[in-house]
Short mmCIF file of C-alpha atoms in Angstrom, two decimals:
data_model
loop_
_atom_site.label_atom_id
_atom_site.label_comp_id
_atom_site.label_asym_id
_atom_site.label_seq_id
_atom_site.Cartn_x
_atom_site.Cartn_y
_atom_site.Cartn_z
CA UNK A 1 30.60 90.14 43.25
CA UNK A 2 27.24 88.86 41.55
CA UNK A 3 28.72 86.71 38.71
CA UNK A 4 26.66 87.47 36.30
CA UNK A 5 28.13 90.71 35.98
CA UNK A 6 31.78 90.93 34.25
CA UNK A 7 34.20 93.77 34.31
CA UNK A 8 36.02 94.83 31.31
CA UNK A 9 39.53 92.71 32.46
CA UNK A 10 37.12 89.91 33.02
CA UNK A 11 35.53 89.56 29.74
CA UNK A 12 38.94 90.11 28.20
CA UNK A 13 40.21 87.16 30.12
CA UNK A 14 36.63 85.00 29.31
CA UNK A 15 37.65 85.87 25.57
CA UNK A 16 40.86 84.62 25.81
CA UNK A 17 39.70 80.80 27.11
CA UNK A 18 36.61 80.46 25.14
CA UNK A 19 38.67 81.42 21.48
CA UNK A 20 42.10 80.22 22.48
CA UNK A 21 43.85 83.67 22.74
CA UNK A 22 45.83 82.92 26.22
CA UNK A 23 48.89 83.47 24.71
CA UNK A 24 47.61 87.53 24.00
CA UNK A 25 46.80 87.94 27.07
CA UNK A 26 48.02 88.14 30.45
CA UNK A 27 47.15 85.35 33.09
CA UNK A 28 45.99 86.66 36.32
CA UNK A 29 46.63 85.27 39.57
CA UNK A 30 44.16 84.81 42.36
CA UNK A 31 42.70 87.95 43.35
CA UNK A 32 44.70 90.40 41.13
CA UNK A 33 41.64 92.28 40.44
CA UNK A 34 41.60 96.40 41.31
CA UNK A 35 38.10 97.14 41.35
CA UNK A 36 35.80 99.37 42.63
CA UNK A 37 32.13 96.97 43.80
CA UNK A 38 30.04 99.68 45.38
CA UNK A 39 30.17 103.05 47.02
CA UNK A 40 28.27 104.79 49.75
CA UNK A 41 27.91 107.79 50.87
CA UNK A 42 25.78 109.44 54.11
CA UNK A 43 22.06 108.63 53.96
CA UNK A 44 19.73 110.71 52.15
CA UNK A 45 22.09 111.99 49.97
CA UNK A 46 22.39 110.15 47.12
CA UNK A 47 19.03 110.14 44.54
CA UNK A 48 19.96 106.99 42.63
CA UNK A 49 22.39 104.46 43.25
CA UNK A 50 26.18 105.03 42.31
CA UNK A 51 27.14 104.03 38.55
CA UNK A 52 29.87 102.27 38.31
CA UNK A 53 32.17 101.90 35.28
CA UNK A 54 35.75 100.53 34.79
CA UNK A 55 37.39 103.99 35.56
CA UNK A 56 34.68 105.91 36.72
CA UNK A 57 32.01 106.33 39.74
CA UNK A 58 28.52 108.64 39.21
CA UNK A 59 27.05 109.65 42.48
CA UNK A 60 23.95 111.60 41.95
CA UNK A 61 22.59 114.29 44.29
CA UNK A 62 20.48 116.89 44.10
CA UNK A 63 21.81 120.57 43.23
CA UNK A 64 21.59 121.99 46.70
CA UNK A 65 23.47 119.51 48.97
CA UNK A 66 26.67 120.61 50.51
CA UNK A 67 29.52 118.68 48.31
CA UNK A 68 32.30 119.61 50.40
CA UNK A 69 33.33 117.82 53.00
CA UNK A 70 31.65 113.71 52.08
CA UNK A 71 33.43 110.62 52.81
CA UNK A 72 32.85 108.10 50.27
CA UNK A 73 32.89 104.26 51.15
CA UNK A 74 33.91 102.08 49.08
CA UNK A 75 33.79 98.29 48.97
CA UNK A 76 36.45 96.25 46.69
CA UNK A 77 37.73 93.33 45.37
CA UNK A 78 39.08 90.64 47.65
CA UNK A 79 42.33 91.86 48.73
CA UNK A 80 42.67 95.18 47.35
CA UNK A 81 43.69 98.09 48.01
CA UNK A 82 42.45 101.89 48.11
CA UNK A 83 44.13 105.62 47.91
CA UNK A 84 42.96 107.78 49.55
CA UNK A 85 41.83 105.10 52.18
CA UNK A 86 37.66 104.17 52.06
CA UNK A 87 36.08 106.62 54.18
CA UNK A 88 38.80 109.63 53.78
CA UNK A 89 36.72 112.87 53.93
CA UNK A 90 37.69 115.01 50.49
CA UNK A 91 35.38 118.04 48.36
CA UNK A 92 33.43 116.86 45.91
CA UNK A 93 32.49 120.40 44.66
CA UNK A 94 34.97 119.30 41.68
CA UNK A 95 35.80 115.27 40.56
CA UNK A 96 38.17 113.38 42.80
CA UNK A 97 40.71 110.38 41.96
CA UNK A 98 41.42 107.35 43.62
CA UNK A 99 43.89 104.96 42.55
CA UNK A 100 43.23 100.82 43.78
CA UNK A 101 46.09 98.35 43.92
CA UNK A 102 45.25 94.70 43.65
CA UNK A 103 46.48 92.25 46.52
CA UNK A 104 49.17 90.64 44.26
CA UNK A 105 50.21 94.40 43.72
CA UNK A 106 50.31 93.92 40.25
CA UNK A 107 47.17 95.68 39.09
CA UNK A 108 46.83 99.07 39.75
CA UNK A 109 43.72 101.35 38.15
CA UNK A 110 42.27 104.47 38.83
CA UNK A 111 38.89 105.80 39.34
CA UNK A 112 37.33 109.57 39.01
CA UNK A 113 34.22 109.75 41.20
CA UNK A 114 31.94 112.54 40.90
CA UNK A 115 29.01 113.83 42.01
CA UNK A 116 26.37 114.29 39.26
CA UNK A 117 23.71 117.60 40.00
CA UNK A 118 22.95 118.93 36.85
CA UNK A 119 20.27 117.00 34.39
CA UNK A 120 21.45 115.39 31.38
CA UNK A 121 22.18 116.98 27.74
CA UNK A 122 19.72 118.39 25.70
CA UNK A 123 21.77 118.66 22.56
CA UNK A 124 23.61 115.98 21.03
CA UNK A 125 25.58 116.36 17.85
CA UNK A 126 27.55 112.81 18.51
CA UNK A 127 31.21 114.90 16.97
CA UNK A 128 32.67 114.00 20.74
CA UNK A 129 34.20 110.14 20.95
CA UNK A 130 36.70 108.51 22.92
CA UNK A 131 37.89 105.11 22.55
CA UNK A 132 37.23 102.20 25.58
CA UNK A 133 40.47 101.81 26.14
CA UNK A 134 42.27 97.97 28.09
CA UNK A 135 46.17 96.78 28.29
CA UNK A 136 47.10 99.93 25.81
CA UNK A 137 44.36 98.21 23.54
CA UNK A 138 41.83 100.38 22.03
CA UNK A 139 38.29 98.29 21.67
CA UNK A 140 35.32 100.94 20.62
CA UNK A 141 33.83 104.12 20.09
CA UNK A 142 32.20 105.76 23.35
CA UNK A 143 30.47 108.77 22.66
CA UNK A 144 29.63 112.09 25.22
CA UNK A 145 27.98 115.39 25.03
CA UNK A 146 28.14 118.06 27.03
CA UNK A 147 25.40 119.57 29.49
CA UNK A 148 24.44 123.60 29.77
CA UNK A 149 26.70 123.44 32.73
CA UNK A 150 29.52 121.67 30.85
CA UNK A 151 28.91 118.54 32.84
CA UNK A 152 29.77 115.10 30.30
CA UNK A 153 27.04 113.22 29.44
CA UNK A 154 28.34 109.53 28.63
CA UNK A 155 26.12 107.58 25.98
CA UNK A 156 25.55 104.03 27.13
CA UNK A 157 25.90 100.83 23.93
CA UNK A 158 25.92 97.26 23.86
CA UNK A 159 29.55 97.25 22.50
CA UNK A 160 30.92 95.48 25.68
CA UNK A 161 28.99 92.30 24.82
CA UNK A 162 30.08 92.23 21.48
CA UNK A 163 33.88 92.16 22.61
CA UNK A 164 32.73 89.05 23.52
CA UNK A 165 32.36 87.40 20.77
CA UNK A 166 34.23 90.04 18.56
CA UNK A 167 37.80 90.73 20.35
CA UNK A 168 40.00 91.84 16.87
CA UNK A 169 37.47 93.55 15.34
CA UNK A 170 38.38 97.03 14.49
CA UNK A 171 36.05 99.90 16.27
CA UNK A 172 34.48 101.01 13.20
CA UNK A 173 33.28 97.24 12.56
CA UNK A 174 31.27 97.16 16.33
CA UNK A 175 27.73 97.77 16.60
CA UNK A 176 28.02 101.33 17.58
CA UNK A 177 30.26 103.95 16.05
CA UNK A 178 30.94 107.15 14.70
CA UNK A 179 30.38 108.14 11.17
CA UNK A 180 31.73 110.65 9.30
CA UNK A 181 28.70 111.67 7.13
CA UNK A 182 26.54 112.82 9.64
CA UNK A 183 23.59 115.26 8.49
CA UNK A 184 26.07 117.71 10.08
CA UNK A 185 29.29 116.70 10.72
CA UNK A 186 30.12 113.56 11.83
CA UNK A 187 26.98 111.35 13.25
CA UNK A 188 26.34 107.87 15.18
CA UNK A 189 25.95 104.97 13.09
CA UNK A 190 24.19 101.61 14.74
CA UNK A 191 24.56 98.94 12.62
CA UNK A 192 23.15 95.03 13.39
CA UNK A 193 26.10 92.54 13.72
CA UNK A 194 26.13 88.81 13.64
CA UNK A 195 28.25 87.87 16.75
CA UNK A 196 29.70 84.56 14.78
CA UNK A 197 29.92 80.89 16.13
CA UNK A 198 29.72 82.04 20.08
CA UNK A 199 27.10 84.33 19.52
CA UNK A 200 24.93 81.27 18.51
CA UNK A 201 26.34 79.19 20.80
CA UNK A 202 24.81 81.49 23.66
CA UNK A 203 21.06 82.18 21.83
CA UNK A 204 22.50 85.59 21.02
CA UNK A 205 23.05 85.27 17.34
CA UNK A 206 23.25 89.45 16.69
CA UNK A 207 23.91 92.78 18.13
CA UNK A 208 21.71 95.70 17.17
CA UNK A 209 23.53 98.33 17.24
CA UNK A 210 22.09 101.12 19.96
CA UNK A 211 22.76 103.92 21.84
CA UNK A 212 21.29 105.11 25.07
CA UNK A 213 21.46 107.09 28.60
CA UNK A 214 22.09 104.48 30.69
CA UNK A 215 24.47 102.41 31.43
CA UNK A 216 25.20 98.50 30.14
CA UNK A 217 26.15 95.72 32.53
CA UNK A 218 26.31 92.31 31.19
CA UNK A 219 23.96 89.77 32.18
CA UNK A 220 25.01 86.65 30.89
CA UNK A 221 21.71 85.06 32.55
CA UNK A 222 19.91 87.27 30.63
CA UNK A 223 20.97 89.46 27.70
CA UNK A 224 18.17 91.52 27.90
CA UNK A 225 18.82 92.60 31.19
CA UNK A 226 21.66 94.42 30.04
CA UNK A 227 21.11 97.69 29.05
CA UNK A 228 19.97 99.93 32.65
CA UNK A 229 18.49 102.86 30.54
CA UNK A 230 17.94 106.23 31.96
CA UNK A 231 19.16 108.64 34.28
CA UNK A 232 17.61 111.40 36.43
CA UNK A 233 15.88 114.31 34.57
CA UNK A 234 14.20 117.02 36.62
CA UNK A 235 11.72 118.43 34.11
CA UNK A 236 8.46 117.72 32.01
CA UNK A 237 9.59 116.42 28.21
CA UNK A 238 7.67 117.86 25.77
CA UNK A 239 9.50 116.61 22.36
CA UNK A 240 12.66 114.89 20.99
CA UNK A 241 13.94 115.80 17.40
CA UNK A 242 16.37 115.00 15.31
CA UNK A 243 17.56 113.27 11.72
CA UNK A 244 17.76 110.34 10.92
CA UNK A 245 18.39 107.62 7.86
CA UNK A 246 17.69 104.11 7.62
CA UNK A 247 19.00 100.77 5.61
CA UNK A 248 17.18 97.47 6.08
CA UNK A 249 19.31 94.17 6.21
CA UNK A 250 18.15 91.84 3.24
CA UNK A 251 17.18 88.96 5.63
CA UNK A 252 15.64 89.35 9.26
CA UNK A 253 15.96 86.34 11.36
CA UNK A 254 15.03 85.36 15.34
CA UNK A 255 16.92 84.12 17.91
CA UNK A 256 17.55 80.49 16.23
CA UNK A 257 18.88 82.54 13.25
CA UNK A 258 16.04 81.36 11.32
CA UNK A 259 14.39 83.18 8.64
CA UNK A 260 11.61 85.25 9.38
CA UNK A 261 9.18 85.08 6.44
CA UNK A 262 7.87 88.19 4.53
CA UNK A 263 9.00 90.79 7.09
CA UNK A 264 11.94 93.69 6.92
CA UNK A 265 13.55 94.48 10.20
CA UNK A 266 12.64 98.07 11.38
CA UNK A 267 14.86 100.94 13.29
CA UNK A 268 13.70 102.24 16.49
CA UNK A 269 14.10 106.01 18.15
CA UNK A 270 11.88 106.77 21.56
CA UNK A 271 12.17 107.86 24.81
CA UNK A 272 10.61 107.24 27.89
CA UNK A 273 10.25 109.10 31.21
CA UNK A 274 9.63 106.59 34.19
CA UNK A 275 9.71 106.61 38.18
CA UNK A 276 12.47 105.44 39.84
CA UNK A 277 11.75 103.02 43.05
CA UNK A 278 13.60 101.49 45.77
CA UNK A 279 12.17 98.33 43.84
CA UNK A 280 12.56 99.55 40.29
CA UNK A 281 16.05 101.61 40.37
CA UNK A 282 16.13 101.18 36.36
CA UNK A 283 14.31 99.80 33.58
CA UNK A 284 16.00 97.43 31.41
CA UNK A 285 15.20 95.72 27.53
CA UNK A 286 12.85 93.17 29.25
CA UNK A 287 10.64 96.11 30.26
CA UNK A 288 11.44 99.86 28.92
CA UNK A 289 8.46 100.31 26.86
CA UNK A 290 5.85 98.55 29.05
CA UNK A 291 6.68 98.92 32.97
CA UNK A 292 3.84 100.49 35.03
CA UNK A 293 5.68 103.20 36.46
CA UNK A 294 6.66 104.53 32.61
CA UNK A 295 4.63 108.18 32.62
CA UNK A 296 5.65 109.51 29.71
CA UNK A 297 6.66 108.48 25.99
CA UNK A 298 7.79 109.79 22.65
CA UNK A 299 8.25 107.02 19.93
CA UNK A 300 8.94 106.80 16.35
CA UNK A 301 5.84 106.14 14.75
CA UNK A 302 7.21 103.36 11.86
CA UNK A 303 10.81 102.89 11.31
CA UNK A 304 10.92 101.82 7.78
CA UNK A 305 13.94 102.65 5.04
CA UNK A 306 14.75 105.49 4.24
CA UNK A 307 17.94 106.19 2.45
CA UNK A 308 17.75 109.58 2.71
CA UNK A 309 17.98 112.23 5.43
CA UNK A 310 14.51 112.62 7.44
CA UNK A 311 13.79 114.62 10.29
CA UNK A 312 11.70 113.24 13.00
CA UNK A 313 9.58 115.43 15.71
CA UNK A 314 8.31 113.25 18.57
CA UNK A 315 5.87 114.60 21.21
CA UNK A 316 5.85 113.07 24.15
CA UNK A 317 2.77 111.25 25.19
CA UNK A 318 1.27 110.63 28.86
CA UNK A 319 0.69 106.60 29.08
CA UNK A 320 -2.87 105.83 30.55
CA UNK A 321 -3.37 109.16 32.26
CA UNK A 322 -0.59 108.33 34.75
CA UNK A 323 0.85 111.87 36.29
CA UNK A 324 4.15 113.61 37.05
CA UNK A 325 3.83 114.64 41.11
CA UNK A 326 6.11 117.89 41.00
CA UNK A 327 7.73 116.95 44.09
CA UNK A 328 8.86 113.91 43.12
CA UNK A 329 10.10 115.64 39.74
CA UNK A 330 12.39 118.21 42.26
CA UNK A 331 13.72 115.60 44.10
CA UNK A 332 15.25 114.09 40.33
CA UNK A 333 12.61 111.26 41.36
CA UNK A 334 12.42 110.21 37.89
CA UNK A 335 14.90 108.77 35.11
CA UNK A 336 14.48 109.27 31.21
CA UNK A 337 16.14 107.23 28.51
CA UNK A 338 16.57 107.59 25.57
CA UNK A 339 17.02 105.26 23.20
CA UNK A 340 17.96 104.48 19.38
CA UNK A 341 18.50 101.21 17.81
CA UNK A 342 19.30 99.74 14.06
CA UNK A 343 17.01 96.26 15.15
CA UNK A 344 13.40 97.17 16.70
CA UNK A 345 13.28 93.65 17.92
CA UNK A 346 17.13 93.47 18.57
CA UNK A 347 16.77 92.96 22.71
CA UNK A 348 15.15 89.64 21.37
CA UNK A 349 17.71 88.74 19.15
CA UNK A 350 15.39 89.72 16.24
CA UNK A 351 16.73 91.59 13.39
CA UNK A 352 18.54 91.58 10.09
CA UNK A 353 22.00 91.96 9.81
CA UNK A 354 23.41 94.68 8.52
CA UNK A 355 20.49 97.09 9.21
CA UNK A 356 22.53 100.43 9.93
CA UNK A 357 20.94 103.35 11.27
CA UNK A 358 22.48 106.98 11.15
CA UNK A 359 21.69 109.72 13.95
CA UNK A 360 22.23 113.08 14.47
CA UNK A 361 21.91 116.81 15.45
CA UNK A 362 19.37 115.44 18.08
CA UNK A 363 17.45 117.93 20.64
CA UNK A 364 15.07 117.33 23.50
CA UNK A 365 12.81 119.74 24.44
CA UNK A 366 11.03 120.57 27.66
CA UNK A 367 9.07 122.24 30.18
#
């Protein structure tokens, strides 16, 4: 397991030594993990690598592959344990379960893995939440929409790294949640947190709040590095719309939490169609608006206050006349994220806090 990469249970337990909360939380013996490392599946079946999450694998394939008779491999923590046994041959026309038993026997979780054909939403009205969910604790807001198909489309945040530093805080006090006064509805609300003494301690002194497609793995090596953004989309983008309304923090500051003279911290809202690569299987915060094989890209032209409602309309653009090769485009060759956050600069710690952005009734439009 690459250590810079932490699992829910292991931040939880990294929380408890660094602010003294032992006594909340269980102490684990050696290898009493249940986790799920990495999957495989037959060769040339899979169109990205497998996602991941604490209860969940994504296996992406195109729409045409036979689903029903694949035998997943799975490796796992030291030790542990898996049902049905790694390489059991199941139908994955419809999500299976497996549950994994850690070698002390005393952890036990289970995973859904799925195979993921369909493209992502196109709508999002961010009324669907559930909570992330640890030891009968609930920690924050996760939001999904639904695809055409009825496929869920899970939103990726930066709310894991602020349990961090922010373990008690209720859900509606994280970076990202939902809001009740939504231009419709209910809405997502991003809001820039300070991440207290620890925060500063690691060079991280905020949060922006954000939401994206993607997924977030933290990199405590670097930050930056932890938001993967995008997943496959097998059709030509021609515009993302939506509301949105904006509130500037009074003071924007850097990554030394020093004052930044004469400037207001800004929102951001863009999306960016890029291709994926053996080499380059995601982009990330270092490099989402500037990587070479970025094709396309919609962008909010200024993202000043406004206190008010405003609808945006963003076409997307074609970055220095690269091309979209069809075939490549079939074969779900090609990821796009999208991305909203309440801190422009907030991947570099830059931003003011309590800048909140509210989002909603979103739609992406294509060819």
């Amino acid at each position: 397991m690459n250590m810079r990469f932490f699992s829910l249970k292991n931040i939880i337990t990294f929380m408890g030594i660094l602010l003294g909360l032992s006594s909340c939380i269980k102490e684990e013996a050696p290898n009493a993990e249940a986790d799920i490392l990495s999957c495989e599946v037959e060769s040339n079946l899979l169109i990205r690598e497998p996602v991941i999450s604490n209860h969940e694998v994504k296996l992406y394939a195109n729409s045409w592959n036979d689903l029903s008779a694949i035998a997943p491999r799975f490796t796992l923590t030291q030790g542990a344990t898996i049902v049905p046994e790694s390489g059991t041959i199941r139908d994955f026309s419809s999500p299976q379960t497996y549950t994994v038993t850690s070698e002390d026997r005393q952890w036990k979780k289970t995973y859904t893995v799925k195979f993921i054909t369909s493209d992502i939403a196109t709508e999002y009205h961010f009324e669907h939440i559930r909570f992330h969910e640890y030891g009968g604790r609930q920690y924050f807001h996760i939001f999904y929409d639904h695809t055409v198909d009825g496929e869920e489309m899970t939103w990726g945040s930066g709310n894991t790294g602020f349990l961090i530093t922010n373990s008690t805080a209720p859900a509606e006090d994280y970076p990202t949640c939902q809001s009740e006064n939504g231009y419709q509805g209910k809405c997502a609300k991003l809001t820039t947190r300070s991440t207290g003494f620890l925060g500063k301690m690691f060079k991280a002194p905020l949060a922006a709040g954000n939401l994206f497609t993607g997924t977030f793995e933290i990199n405590m090596a670097n930050m930056a590095k932890s938001t993967r953004f995008g997943t496959p989309f097998r059709k030509t983008p021609l515009a993302l719309t939506g509301y949105y309304k904006y509130i500037a923090g009074e003071t924007l500051t850097d990554k030394n939490s020093q004052k930044v003279p004469d400037q207001k911290d800004e929102c951001d809202i863009y999306a960016v169609l890029y291709e994926v690569t053996h080499e380059v299987p995601y982009l990330d915060g270092t490099n989402i608006k500037t990587h070479p094989n970025i094709v396309m890209i919609a962008q909010l032209p200024q993202g000043k206050q406004t206190e008010q409602w405003k609808r945006f309309s963003l076409p997307f653009s074609v970055v220095e006349g690269r091309k979209i090769e069809p075939a490549k485009l079939q074969a779900g060759k090609y990821n796009l994220a999208i991305v909203m956050t309440s801190s422009k600069g907030g991947a570099q710690f830059l931003g003011a806090v309590g800048s909140t952005l509210y989002v909603d009734e979103m739609q992406l439009f294509y060819q």
